[in-house]
PDB file of C-alpha atoms and ligand atoms in Angstrom:
ATOM      1  CA  MET A   1      25.395  18.130  19.449  1.00  0.00           C
ATOM      2  CA  ARG A   2      22.484  16.756  22.075  1.00  0.00           C
ATOM      3  CA  VAL A   3      20.754  14.048  20.768  1.00  0.00           C
ATOM      4  CA  LEU A   4      16.559  14.510  20.637  1.00  0.00           C
ATOM      5  CA  SER A   5      14.689  12.311  22.806  1.00  0.00           C
ATOM      6  CA  ALA A   6      11.683  10.288  21.030  1.00  0.00           C
ATOM      7  CA  LYS A   7       9.363  12.677  22.338  1.00  0.00           C
ATOM      8  CA  GLU A   8      11.415  15.771  21.713  1.00  0.00           C
ATOM      9  CA  GLY A   9      12.014  14.600  18.233  1.00  0.00           C
ATOM     10  CA  TYR A  10       8.065  13.771  17.554  1.00  0.00           C
ATOM     11  CA  ASN A  11       7.094  16.974  18.908  1.00  0.00           C
ATOM     12  CA  LYS A  12       9.604  18.646  16.413  1.00  0.00           C
ATOM     13  CA  PHE A  13       8.559  16.326  13.808  1.00  0.00           C
ATOM     14  CA  ASN A  14       4.983  17.708  14.530  1.00  0.00           C
ATOM     15  CA  ASP A  15       6.055  21.224  13.729  1.00  0.00           C
ATOM     16  CA  ILE A  16       7.324  20.764  10.453  1.00  0.00           C
ATOM     17  CA  ARG A  17       5.003  21.939   7.666  1.00  0.00           C
ATOM     18  CA  MET A  18       5.673  20.074   4.476  1.00  0.00           C
ATOM     19  CA  GLN A  19       3.593  19.675   1.151  1.00  0.00           C
ATOM     20  CA  ILE A  20       4.343  17.040  -1.024  1.00  0.00           C
ATOM     21  CA  PRO A  21       1.562  16.060  -3.199  1.00  0.00           C
ATOM     22  CA  VAL A  22       1.888  12.452  -4.098  1.00  0.00           C
ATOM     23  CA  CYS A  23       3.104  10.102  -1.421  1.00  0.00           C
ATOM     24  CA  PHE A  24       3.392   6.632  -1.654  1.00  0.00           C
ATOM     25  CA  ILE A  25       2.280   3.786   1.402  1.00  0.00           C
ATOM     26  CA  ILE A  26       4.564   0.697   0.606  1.00  0.00           C
ATOM     27  CA  ALA A  27       5.136  -2.020   3.662  1.00  0.00           C
ATOM     28  CA  MET A  28       8.208  -4.394   2.769  1.00  0.00           C
ATOM     29  CA  GLU A  29      11.402  -2.489   1.997  1.00  0.00           C
ATOM     30  CA  ALA A  30      12.453  -5.007  -0.644  1.00  0.00           C
ATOM     31  CA  GLU A  31       8.824  -3.769  -2.375  1.00  0.00           C
ATOM     32  CA  ALA A  32      10.324  -0.141  -2.193  1.00  0.00           C
ATOM     33  CA  LYS A  33      14.356  -0.604  -3.268  1.00  0.00           C
ATOM     34  CA  PRO A  34      13.990  -0.389  -7.128  1.00  0.00           C
ATOM     35  CA  LEU A  35      11.400   2.377  -7.164  1.00  0.00           C
ATOM     36  CA  ILE A  36      13.606   4.560  -4.167  1.00  0.00           C
ATOM     37  CA  ASN A  37      16.782   3.652  -6.538  1.00  0.00           C
ATOM     38  CA  ALA A  38      15.425   4.416  -9.942  1.00  0.00           C
ATOM     39  CA  LEU A  39      13.973   7.802  -8.435  1.00  0.00           C
ATOM     40  CA  SER A  40      16.666   8.426  -6.335  1.00  0.00           C
ATOM     41  CA  LEU A  41      15.117   9.078  -3.333  1.00  0.00           C
ATOM     42  CA  LYS A  42      16.941  10.233   0.279  1.00  0.00           C
ATOM     43  CA  GLU A  43      15.877   9.226   3.623  1.00  0.00           C
ATOM     44  CA  ASP A  44      14.590  12.149   5.291  1.00  0.00           C
ATOM     45  CA  VAL A  45      15.791  11.451   9.113  1.00  0.00           C
ATOM     46  CA  ASP A  46      13.333  13.569  10.739  1.00  0.00           C
ATOM     47  CA  PHE A  47      10.210  11.651   9.600  1.00  0.00           C
ATOM     48  CA  ALA A  48       8.428  10.259  12.616  1.00  0.00           C
ATOM     49  CA  PRO A  49      11.432   9.644  14.915  1.00  0.00           C
ATOM     50  CA  GLY A  50      11.166   7.062  17.773  1.00  0.00           C
ATOM     51  CA  LEU A  51       8.538   5.278  15.537  1.00  0.00           C
ATOM     52  CA  PRO A  52       9.557   2.477  12.950  1.00  0.00           C
ATOM     53  CA  CYS A  53       7.772   3.892   9.362  1.00  0.00           C
ATOM     54  CA  ARG A  54      10.600   5.358   7.133  1.00  0.00           C
ATOM     55  CA  ALA A  55      10.263   8.212   4.750  1.00  0.00           C
ATOM     56  CA  PHE A  56      12.064   9.107   1.645  1.00  0.00           C
ATOM     57  CA  THR A  57      11.665  12.232  -0.779  1.00  0.00           C
ATOM     58  CA  GLY A  58      13.124  13.493  -3.882  1.00  0.00           C
ATOM     59  CA  SER A  59      11.313  14.186  -7.372  1.00  0.00           C
ATOM     60  CA  PHE A  60       9.891  12.916 -10.538  1.00  0.00           C
ATOM     61  CA  ASN A  61      10.080  15.286 -13.515  1.00  0.00           C
ATOM     62  CA  ASN A  62      10.456  18.555 -11.238  1.00  0.00           C
ATOM     63  CA  ASN A  63       7.470  16.909  -8.899  1.00  0.00           C
ATOM     64  CA  PRO A  64       7.766  16.302  -5.181  1.00  0.00           C
ATOM     65  CA  ILE A  65       7.225  13.114  -4.292  1.00  0.00           C
ATOM     66  CA  ALA A  66       7.343  11.029  -0.936  1.00  0.00           C
ATOM     67  CA  LEU A  67       7.534   7.425  -0.404  1.00  0.00           C
ATOM     68  CA  VAL A  68       7.072   5.935   3.077  1.00  0.00           C
ATOM     69  CA  LEU A  69       7.909   2.820   4.417  1.00  0.00           C
ATOM     70  CA  ASN A  70       6.144   0.963   7.563  1.00  0.00           C
ATOM     71  CA  GLY A  71       9.582   0.212   8.614  1.00  0.00           C
ATOM     72  CA  LYS A  72      10.754  -3.065  10.728  1.00  0.00           C
ATOM     73  CA  ASP A  73       9.644  -4.817  14.164  1.00  0.00           C
ATOM     74  CA  GLU A  74      11.957  -4.141  16.526  1.00  0.00           C
ATOM     75  CA  GLN A  75      11.691  -7.335  17.843  1.00  0.00           C
ATOM     76  CA  TYR A  76      11.670  -9.542  14.814  1.00  0.00           C
ATOM     77  CA  ASN A  77      13.649  -7.342  12.592  1.00  0.00           C
ATOM     78  CA  LEU A  78      11.163  -7.935   9.948  1.00  0.00           C
ATOM     79  CA  ASP A  79       8.824  -5.386   7.684  1.00  0.00           C
ATOM     80  CA  LEU A  80       5.975  -4.191   9.536  1.00  0.00           C
ATOM     81  CA  ILE A  81       3.163  -6.300   6.970  1.00  0.00           C
ATOM     82  CA  GLY A  82      -0.848  -5.608   7.559  1.00  0.00           C
ATOM     83  CA  THR A  83      -2.987  -3.119   8.796  1.00  0.00           C
ATOM     84  CA  GLN A  84      -1.994  -1.552  12.222  1.00  0.00           C
ATOM     85  CA  ALA A  85       1.015  -0.458  10.730  1.00  0.00           C
ATOM     86  CA  ALA A  86      -0.184   0.614   7.680  1.00  0.00           C
ATOM     87  CA  THR A  87      -2.770   3.155   9.779  1.00  0.00           C
ATOM     88  CA  LEU A  88      -0.028   4.157  11.982  1.00  0.00           C
ATOM     89  CA  THR A  89       2.090   5.080   8.687  1.00  0.00           C
ATOM     90  CA  THR A  90      -0.472   6.711   7.091  1.00  0.00           C
ATOM     91  CA  GLN A  91      -1.352   8.937   9.641  1.00  0.00           C
ATOM     92  CA  LEU A  92       1.701   9.832   9.843  1.00  0.00           C
ATOM     93  CA  THR A  93       1.932  10.460   6.410  1.00  0.00           C
ATOM     94  CA  ILE A  94      -1.090  12.906   6.287  1.00  0.00           C
ATOM     95  CA  ASP A  95       0.677  15.007   9.479  1.00  0.00           C
ATOM     96  CA  TYR A  96       3.972  15.450   7.929  1.00  0.00           C
ATOM     97  CA  PHE A  97       3.536  15.745   3.902  1.00  0.00           C
ATOM     98  CA  HIS A  98       0.079  16.916   3.778  1.00  0.00           C
ATOM     99  CA  PRO A  99      -0.176  14.669   0.454  1.00  0.00           C
ATOM    100  CA  GLU A 100      -3.288  15.592  -1.987  1.00  0.00           C
ATOM    101  CA  LEU A 101      -2.782  11.825  -3.100  1.00  0.00           C
ATOM    102  CA  ILE A 102      -1.735   8.836  -1.444  1.00  0.00           C
ATOM    103  CA  ILE A 103      -0.517   5.551  -3.634  1.00  0.00           C
ATOM    104  CA  SER A 104      -0.689   2.512  -1.719  1.00  0.00           C
ATOM    105  CA  ALA A 105       1.977   0.044  -3.799  1.00  0.00           C
ATOM    106  CA  GLY A 106       3.148  -3.239  -3.138  1.00  0.00           C
ATOM    107  CA  THR A 107       3.040  -6.682  -3.713  1.00  0.00           C
ATOM    108  CA  ALA A 108      -0.239  -8.799  -3.810  1.00  0.00           C
ATOM    109  CA  GLY A 109      -1.975 -12.029  -4.397  1.00  0.00           C
ATOM    110  CA  GLY A 110      -3.814 -12.626  -7.816  1.00  0.00           C
ATOM    111  CA  PHE A 111      -6.365 -15.165  -9.111  1.00  0.00           C
ATOM    112  CA  GLN A 112      -6.137 -17.296 -11.974  1.00  0.00           C
ATOM    113  CA  ARG A 113      -9.557 -17.799 -12.620  1.00  0.00           C
ATOM    114  CA  LYS A 114      -9.721 -14.286 -13.179  1.00  0.00           C
ATOM    115  CA  GLY A 115      -7.205 -14.131 -15.753  1.00  0.00           C
ATOM    116  CA  ALA A 116      -4.020 -12.818 -13.240  1.00  0.00           C
ATOM    117  CA  GLU A 117      -0.520 -13.842 -13.958  1.00  0.00           C
ATOM    118  CA  PHE A 118       2.211 -13.610 -12.386  1.00  0.00           C
ATOM    119  CA  GLY A 119       4.174  -9.670 -12.175  1.00  0.00           C
ATOM    120  CA  ASP A 120       0.541  -8.326 -13.530  1.00  0.00           C
ATOM    121  CA  VAL A 121       0.436  -4.613 -12.240  1.00  0.00           C
ATOM    122  CA  TYR A 122      -3.144  -4.001 -11.088  1.00  0.00           C
ATOM    123  CA  LEU A 123      -4.895  -0.659 -10.232  1.00  0.00           C
ATOM    124  CA  SER A 124      -7.510  -0.408  -7.572  1.00  0.00           C
ATOM    125  CA  TYR A 125     -10.927   0.451  -8.800  1.00  0.00           C
ATOM    126  CA  PRO A 126     -13.810   0.716  -8.344  1.00  0.00           C
ATOM    127  CA  ASN A 127     -13.239  -0.033  -4.582  1.00  0.00           C
ATOM    128  CA  VAL A 128     -10.865  -1.441  -1.800  1.00  0.00           C
ATOM    129  CA  VAL A 129     -12.507  -3.540   0.527  1.00  0.00           C
ATOM    130  CA  PHE A 130     -11.671  -5.832   4.229  1.00  0.00           C
ATOM    131  CA  HIS A 131     -12.608  -9.311   3.810  1.00  0.00           C
ATOM    132  CA  ASP A 132     -11.727 -10.672   7.008  1.00  0.00           C
ATOM    133  CA  ARG A 133     -14.089  -8.615   9.454  1.00  0.00           C
ATOM    134  CA  ARG A 134     -16.923 -10.600   9.674  1.00  0.00           C
ATOM    135  CA  VAL A 135     -19.546  -8.729  11.914  1.00  0.00           C
ATOM    136  CA  ASP A 136     -22.861 -10.776  10.993  1.00  0.00           C
ATOM    137  CA  ILE A 137     -25.430  -7.923  12.336  1.00  0.00           C
ATOM    138  CA  PRO A 138     -26.981  -5.684   9.614  1.00  0.00           C
ATOM    139  CA  GLY A 139     -24.933  -1.694   9.427  1.00  0.00           C
ATOM    140  CA  TRP A 140     -22.252  -3.548  11.254  1.00  0.00           C
ATOM    141  CA  LYS A 141     -21.599  -6.139   8.664  1.00  0.00           C
ATOM    142  CA  GLU A 142     -20.827  -3.777   5.337  1.00  0.00           C
ATOM    143  CA  MET A 143     -18.953  -1.024   8.015  1.00  0.00           C
ATOM    144  CA  GLY A 144     -16.806  -4.503   8.374  1.00  0.00           C
ATOM    145  CA  PHE A 145     -16.213  -4.523   4.875  1.00  0.00           C
ATOM    146  CA  GLY A 146     -15.509  -1.037   4.285  1.00  0.00           C
ATOM    147  CA  GLY A 147     -15.511  -0.717   0.660  1.00  0.00           C
ATOM    148  CA  TYR A 148     -13.533   2.506   0.225  1.00  0.00           C
ATOM    149  CA  SER A 149     -14.064   4.481  -3.072  1.00  0.00           C
ATOM    150  CA  VAL A 150     -10.533   5.206  -4.931  1.00  0.00           C
ATOM    151  CA  LYS A 151      -9.887   7.816  -7.319  1.00  0.00           C
ATOM    152  CA  ASP A 152     -10.561   6.837 -10.847  1.00  0.00           C
ATOM    153  CA  ILE A 153      -7.599   5.743 -12.689  1.00  0.00           C
ATOM    154  CA  ARG A 154      -9.692   3.943 -15.405  1.00  0.00           C
ATOM    155  CA  SER A 155      -8.486   6.590 -18.444  1.00  0.00           C
ATOM    156  CA  ILE A 156      -4.768   5.708 -16.937  1.00  0.00           C
ATOM    157  CA  ALA A 157      -5.182   1.793 -16.944  1.00  0.00           C
ATOM    158  CA  ASP A 158      -6.609   1.800 -20.275  1.00  0.00           C
ATOM    159  CA  GLU A 159      -3.867   4.038 -21.994  1.00  0.00           C
ATOM    160  CA  LEU A 160      -0.970   1.663 -19.955  1.00  0.00           C
ATOM    161  CA  ASN A 161      -2.636  -1.460 -20.328  1.00  0.00           C
ATOM    162  CA  LEU A 162      -3.320  -2.021 -16.757  1.00  0.00           C
ATOM    163  CA  LYS A 163      -5.704  -4.338 -15.491  1.00  0.00           C
ATOM    164  CA  THR A 164      -8.182  -3.255 -12.504  1.00  0.00           C
ATOM    165  CA  GLY A 165      -9.759  -4.720  -9.920  1.00  0.00           C
ATOM    166  CA  VAL A 166     -11.163  -4.410  -6.475  1.00  0.00           C
ATOM    167  CA  VAL A 167      -8.347  -4.769  -3.815  1.00  0.00           C
ATOM    168  CA  THR A 168      -9.116  -7.021  -0.737  1.00  0.00           C
ATOM    169  CA  THR A 169      -7.719  -6.347   2.569  1.00  0.00           C
ATOM    170  CA  GLY A 170      -6.548  -8.912   5.437  1.00  0.00           C
ATOM    171  CA  ASN A 171      -4.281  -9.404   7.851  1.00  0.00           C
ATOM    172  CA  SER A 172      -2.867 -13.036   6.739  1.00  0.00           C
ATOM    173  CA  LEU A 173      -1.033 -13.944   3.528  1.00  0.00           C
ATOM    174  CA  ASP A 174      -2.825 -17.335   3.407  1.00  0.00           C
ATOM    175  CA  MET A 175      -6.731 -17.498   2.613  1.00  0.00           C
ATOM    176  CA  SER A 176      -9.184 -19.390   4.380  1.00  0.00           C
ATOM    177  CA  ALA A 177     -12.383 -20.531   3.058  1.00  0.00           C
ATOM    178  CA  GLN A 178     -14.447 -18.125   4.571  1.00  0.00           C
ATOM    179  CA  ASP A 179     -12.009 -15.606   3.209  1.00  0.00           C
ATOM    180  CA  GLU A 180     -12.406 -17.059  -0.247  1.00  0.00           C
ATOM    181  CA  ALA A 181     -15.973 -16.599  -0.168  1.00  0.00           C
ATOM    182  CA  ILE A 182     -15.576 -13.349   1.268  1.00  0.00           C
ATOM    183  CA  ILE A 183     -13.714 -12.211  -1.352  1.00  0.00           C
ATOM    184  CA  GLU A 184     -15.850 -13.691  -3.963  1.00  0.00           C
ATOM    185  CA  GLN A 185     -18.998 -11.570  -3.065  1.00  0.00           C
ATOM    186  CA  LEU A 186     -16.844  -8.580  -2.642  1.00  0.00           C
ATOM    187  CA  ASN A 187     -15.390  -9.013  -6.403  1.00  0.00           C
ATOM    188  CA  GLY A 188     -12.073  -9.007  -5.007  1.00  0.00           C
ATOM    189  CA  GLU A 189      -9.411  -9.226  -7.791  1.00  0.00           C
ATOM    190  CA  VAL A 190      -5.938  -8.150  -5.895  1.00  0.00           C
ATOM    191  CA  LYS A 191      -5.391  -9.725  -2.367  1.00  0.00           C
ATOM    192  CA  GLU A 192      -3.042  -7.842   0.362  1.00  0.00           C
ATOM    193  CA  MET A 193      -2.735  -7.096   3.698  1.00  0.00           C
ATOM    194  CA  GLU A 194      -2.673  -2.833   3.687  1.00  0.00           C
ATOM    195  CA  ALA A 195      -5.152  -1.302   1.238  1.00  0.00           C
ATOM    196  CA  ALA A 196      -8.245  -1.004   3.081  1.00  0.00           C
ATOM    197  CA  ALA A 197      -6.976   0.698   5.982  1.00  0.00           C
ATOM    198  CA  ILE A 198      -4.718   3.461   3.763  1.00  0.00           C
ATOM    199  CA  ALA A 199      -7.836   3.882   2.513  1.00  0.00           C
ATOM    200  CA  TRP A 200      -9.573   4.152   5.326  1.00  0.00           C
ATOM    201  CA  VAL A 201      -6.901   6.937   7.050  1.00  0.00           C
ATOM    202  CA  ALA A 202      -7.058   8.947   3.567  1.00  0.00           C
ATOM    203  CA  THR A 203     -11.340   8.844   3.706  1.00  0.00           C
ATOM    204  CA  LEU A 204     -11.166  10.229   7.281  1.00  0.00           C
ATOM    205  CA  HIS A 205      -8.582  13.442   5.454  1.00  0.00           C
ATOM    206  CA  LYS A 206     -10.393  13.375   2.390  1.00  0.00           C
ATOM    207  CA  THR A 207      -7.440  12.574   0.892  1.00  0.00           C
ATOM    208  CA  PRO A 208      -7.813  10.895  -2.883  1.00  0.00           C
ATOM    209  CA  MET A 209      -5.917   7.432  -2.721  1.00  0.00           C
ATOM    210  CA  PHE A 210      -5.762   4.706  -4.948  1.00  0.00           C
ATOM    211  CA  CYS A 211      -3.426   0.890  -5.051  1.00  0.00           C
ATOM    212  CA  ILE A 212      -1.101  -0.063  -7.737  1.00  0.00           C
ATOM    213  CA  LYS A 213       0.183  -3.589  -6.813  1.00  0.00           C
ATOM    214  CA  ALA A 214       2.403  -6.059  -8.462  1.00  0.00           C
ATOM    215  CA  VAL A 215       1.093 -10.027  -8.481  1.00  0.00           C
ATOM    216  CA  THR A 216       3.628 -12.184  -6.431  1.00  0.00           C
ATOM    217  CA  ASP A 217       1.149 -14.842  -5.901  1.00  0.00           C
ATOM    218  CA  LEU A 218      -1.973 -16.613  -7.002  1.00  0.00           C
ATOM    219  CA  VAL A 219      -3.895 -17.479  -4.404  1.00  0.00           C
ATOM    220  CA  ASP A 220      -6.120 -19.986  -6.356  1.00  0.00           C
ATOM    221  CA  THR A 221      -3.848 -22.428  -7.416  1.00  0.00           C
ATOM    222  CA  GLU A 222      -2.244 -25.874  -5.374  1.00  0.00           C
ATOM    223  CA  HIS A 223       1.133 -24.232  -4.484  1.00  0.00           C
ATOM    224  CA  PRO A 224       1.251 -22.433  -1.253  1.00  0.00           C
ATOM    225  CA  THR A 225       1.696 -18.535  -1.869  1.00  0.00           C
ATOM    226  CA  GLN A 226       4.789 -18.116   0.294  1.00  0.00           C
ATOM    227  CA  GLU A 227       6.769 -20.292  -2.041  1.00  0.00           C
ATOM    228  CA  GLN A 228       5.405 -18.535  -4.750  1.00  0.00           C
ATOM    229  CA  PHE A 229       5.473 -15.296  -2.905  1.00  0.00           C
ATOM    230  CA  MET A 230       9.622 -15.643  -2.787  1.00  0.00           C
ATOM    231  CA  THR A 231       9.911 -16.942  -6.104  1.00  0.00           C
ATOM    232  CA  ASN A 232       8.320 -13.981  -7.830  1.00  0.00           C
ATOM    233  CA  LEU A 233       9.115 -11.227  -5.743  1.00  0.00           C
ATOM    234  CA  LYS A 234      11.817  -9.664  -7.948  1.00  0.00           C
ATOM    235  CA  LEU A 235      10.022  -9.786 -11.134  1.00  0.00           C
ATOM    236  CA  ALA A 236       7.202  -7.881  -9.093  1.00  0.00           C
ATOM    237  CA  VAL A 237       8.942  -5.435  -7.717  1.00  0.00           C
ATOM    238  CA  ASN A 238      10.739  -4.523 -11.005  1.00  0.00           C
ATOM    239  CA  ASN A 239       7.340  -4.274 -12.785  1.00  0.00           C
ATOM    240  CA  LEU A 240       6.300  -2.362 -10.085  1.00  0.00           C
ATOM    241  CA  ALA A 241       8.964   0.347 -10.260  1.00  0.00           C
ATOM    242  CA  ILE A 242       8.269   0.302 -14.009  1.00  0.00           C
ATOM    243  CA  LYS A 243       4.589   1.027 -14.208  1.00  0.00           C
ATOM    244  CA  VAL A 244       4.873   3.060 -11.067  1.00  0.00           C
ATOM    245  CA  GLN A 245       7.007   4.850 -13.286  1.00  0.00           C
ATOM    246  CA  GLU A 246       4.504   5.255 -16.175  1.00  0.00           C
ATOM    247  CA  VAL A 247       1.539   6.096 -13.878  1.00  0.00           C
ATOM    248  CA  LEU A 248       3.632   8.557 -12.524  1.00  0.00           C
ATOM    249  CA  ILE A 249       4.105  10.146 -16.015  1.00  0.00           C
ATOM    250  CA  LYS A 250       0.609  10.083 -17.038  1.00  0.00           C
ATOM    251  CA  LEU A 251      -0.858  11.791 -13.228  1.00  0.00           C
ATOM    252  CA  LEU A 252       1.908  14.301 -13.570  1.00  0.00           C
ATOM    253  CA  GLY A 253       3.124  14.710 -16.904  1.00  0.00           C
TER     254      GLY A 253
HETATM  255  N1  SAH B 301       5.931 -13.529   3.279  1.00  0.00           N
HETATM  256  C1  SAH B 301       6.849 -12.508   3.178  1.00  0.00           C
HETATM  257  C2  SAH B 301       6.493 -11.569   3.810  1.00  0.00           C
HETATM  258  C3  SAH B 301       5.344 -11.385   4.073  1.00  0.00           C
HETATM  259  S1  SAH B 301       3.880 -10.970   2.157  1.00  0.00           S
HETATM  260  C4  SAH B 301       8.319 -12.557   3.185  1.00  0.00           C
HETATM  261  O1  SAH B 301       9.018 -13.382   3.448  1.00  0.00           O
HETATM  262  O2  SAH B 301       9.051 -11.654   2.603  1.00  0.00           O
HETATM  263  C5  SAH B 301       2.859 -10.253   2.365  1.00  0.00           C
HETATM  264  C6  SAH B 301       3.508  -9.219   2.117  1.00  0.00           C
HETATM  265  O3  SAH B 301       3.063  -8.938   0.794  1.00  0.00           O
HETATM  266  C7  SAH B 301       2.123  -7.932   2.588  1.00  0.00           C
HETATM  267  O4  SAH B 301       2.530  -6.398   3.098  1.00  0.00           O
HETATM  268  C8  SAH B 301       1.202  -7.798   1.531  1.00  0.00           C
HETATM  269  O5  SAH B 301       0.277  -6.917   1.100  1.00  0.00           O
HETATM  270  C9  SAH B 301       1.330  -8.647   0.437  1.00  0.00           C
HETATM  271  N2  SAH B 301       1.128 -10.108  -0.393  1.00  0.00           N
HETATM  272  C10 SAH B 301       1.430 -10.441  -1.302  1.00  0.00           C
HETATM  273  N3  SAH B 301       1.032 -11.410  -1.770  1.00  0.00           N
HETATM  274  C11 SAH B 301      -0.282 -11.521  -0.723  1.00  0.00           C
HETATM  275  C12 SAH B 301      -1.022 -12.092  -0.675  1.00  0.00           C
HETATM  276  N4  SAH B 301      -1.229 -13.533  -1.380  1.00  0.00           N
HETATM  277  N5  SAH B 301      -2.326 -12.357   0.144  1.00  0.00           N
HETATM  278  C13 SAH B 301      -2.176 -11.340   1.129  1.00  0.00           C
HETATM  279  N6  SAH B 301      -0.944 -10.447   0.757  1.00  0.00           N
HETATM  280  C14 SAH B 301      -0.101 -10.802   0.057  1.00  0.00           C
END
């Protein structure tokens, strides 16, 4: 059988009309692995041919679900983190799966001064913002921050005893003094690198979204974020997989 070129494969991809109501978007394979295993999701090889993103599908209590990863950078063979990859993945996810709900899942930094602890799982509420798009001109300033509303999941958070907070997105793992001041001003509680980009694309398509994020690091402490991230990654992603399933029960029954 002749293998399709990326272009032919992409045309075929555009012709497939699938409908999966709930889609997760996740940046790193390590963040998604426990969930892919727990739900026995299988890769859909027709998804986004020639592009790095990868989709996995399956069901949860008979409800179809999909999980889409940003995929790996060809040159560095590392997970594509950050807002560009998240934007592309979200558009492709909407094109292919036509979801009714998008959930941005993954790890994040928390703030000790706001009571965060390693392994805590947060749901986003009331919105998702960008903290590193500084344009000090009226109007442009607010557009830079974004401030996208998310699905109101407060009752689920209450029932499952999960914390809620504003999720704040930027393209760096570290936190500059300027970032910190803006995060404080925007009331950010959960710092990560994809959610606001996903929220922006979801908003364009009027598709509801929210985030579920597990804390790998506390950004307002002495210890370097990258070291904390590596130490707590396993704890965080295992908690994430457990809480995602509890949230799915509340959402889907
Ligand atoms: N250093 C890691 C990879 C990058 S961590 C490694 O070696 O494996 C950055 C990823 O985790 C991003 O996808 C981001 O969304 C999330 N993240 C976790 N903690 C973060 C923090 N404190 N600030 C920003 N992003 C964070």
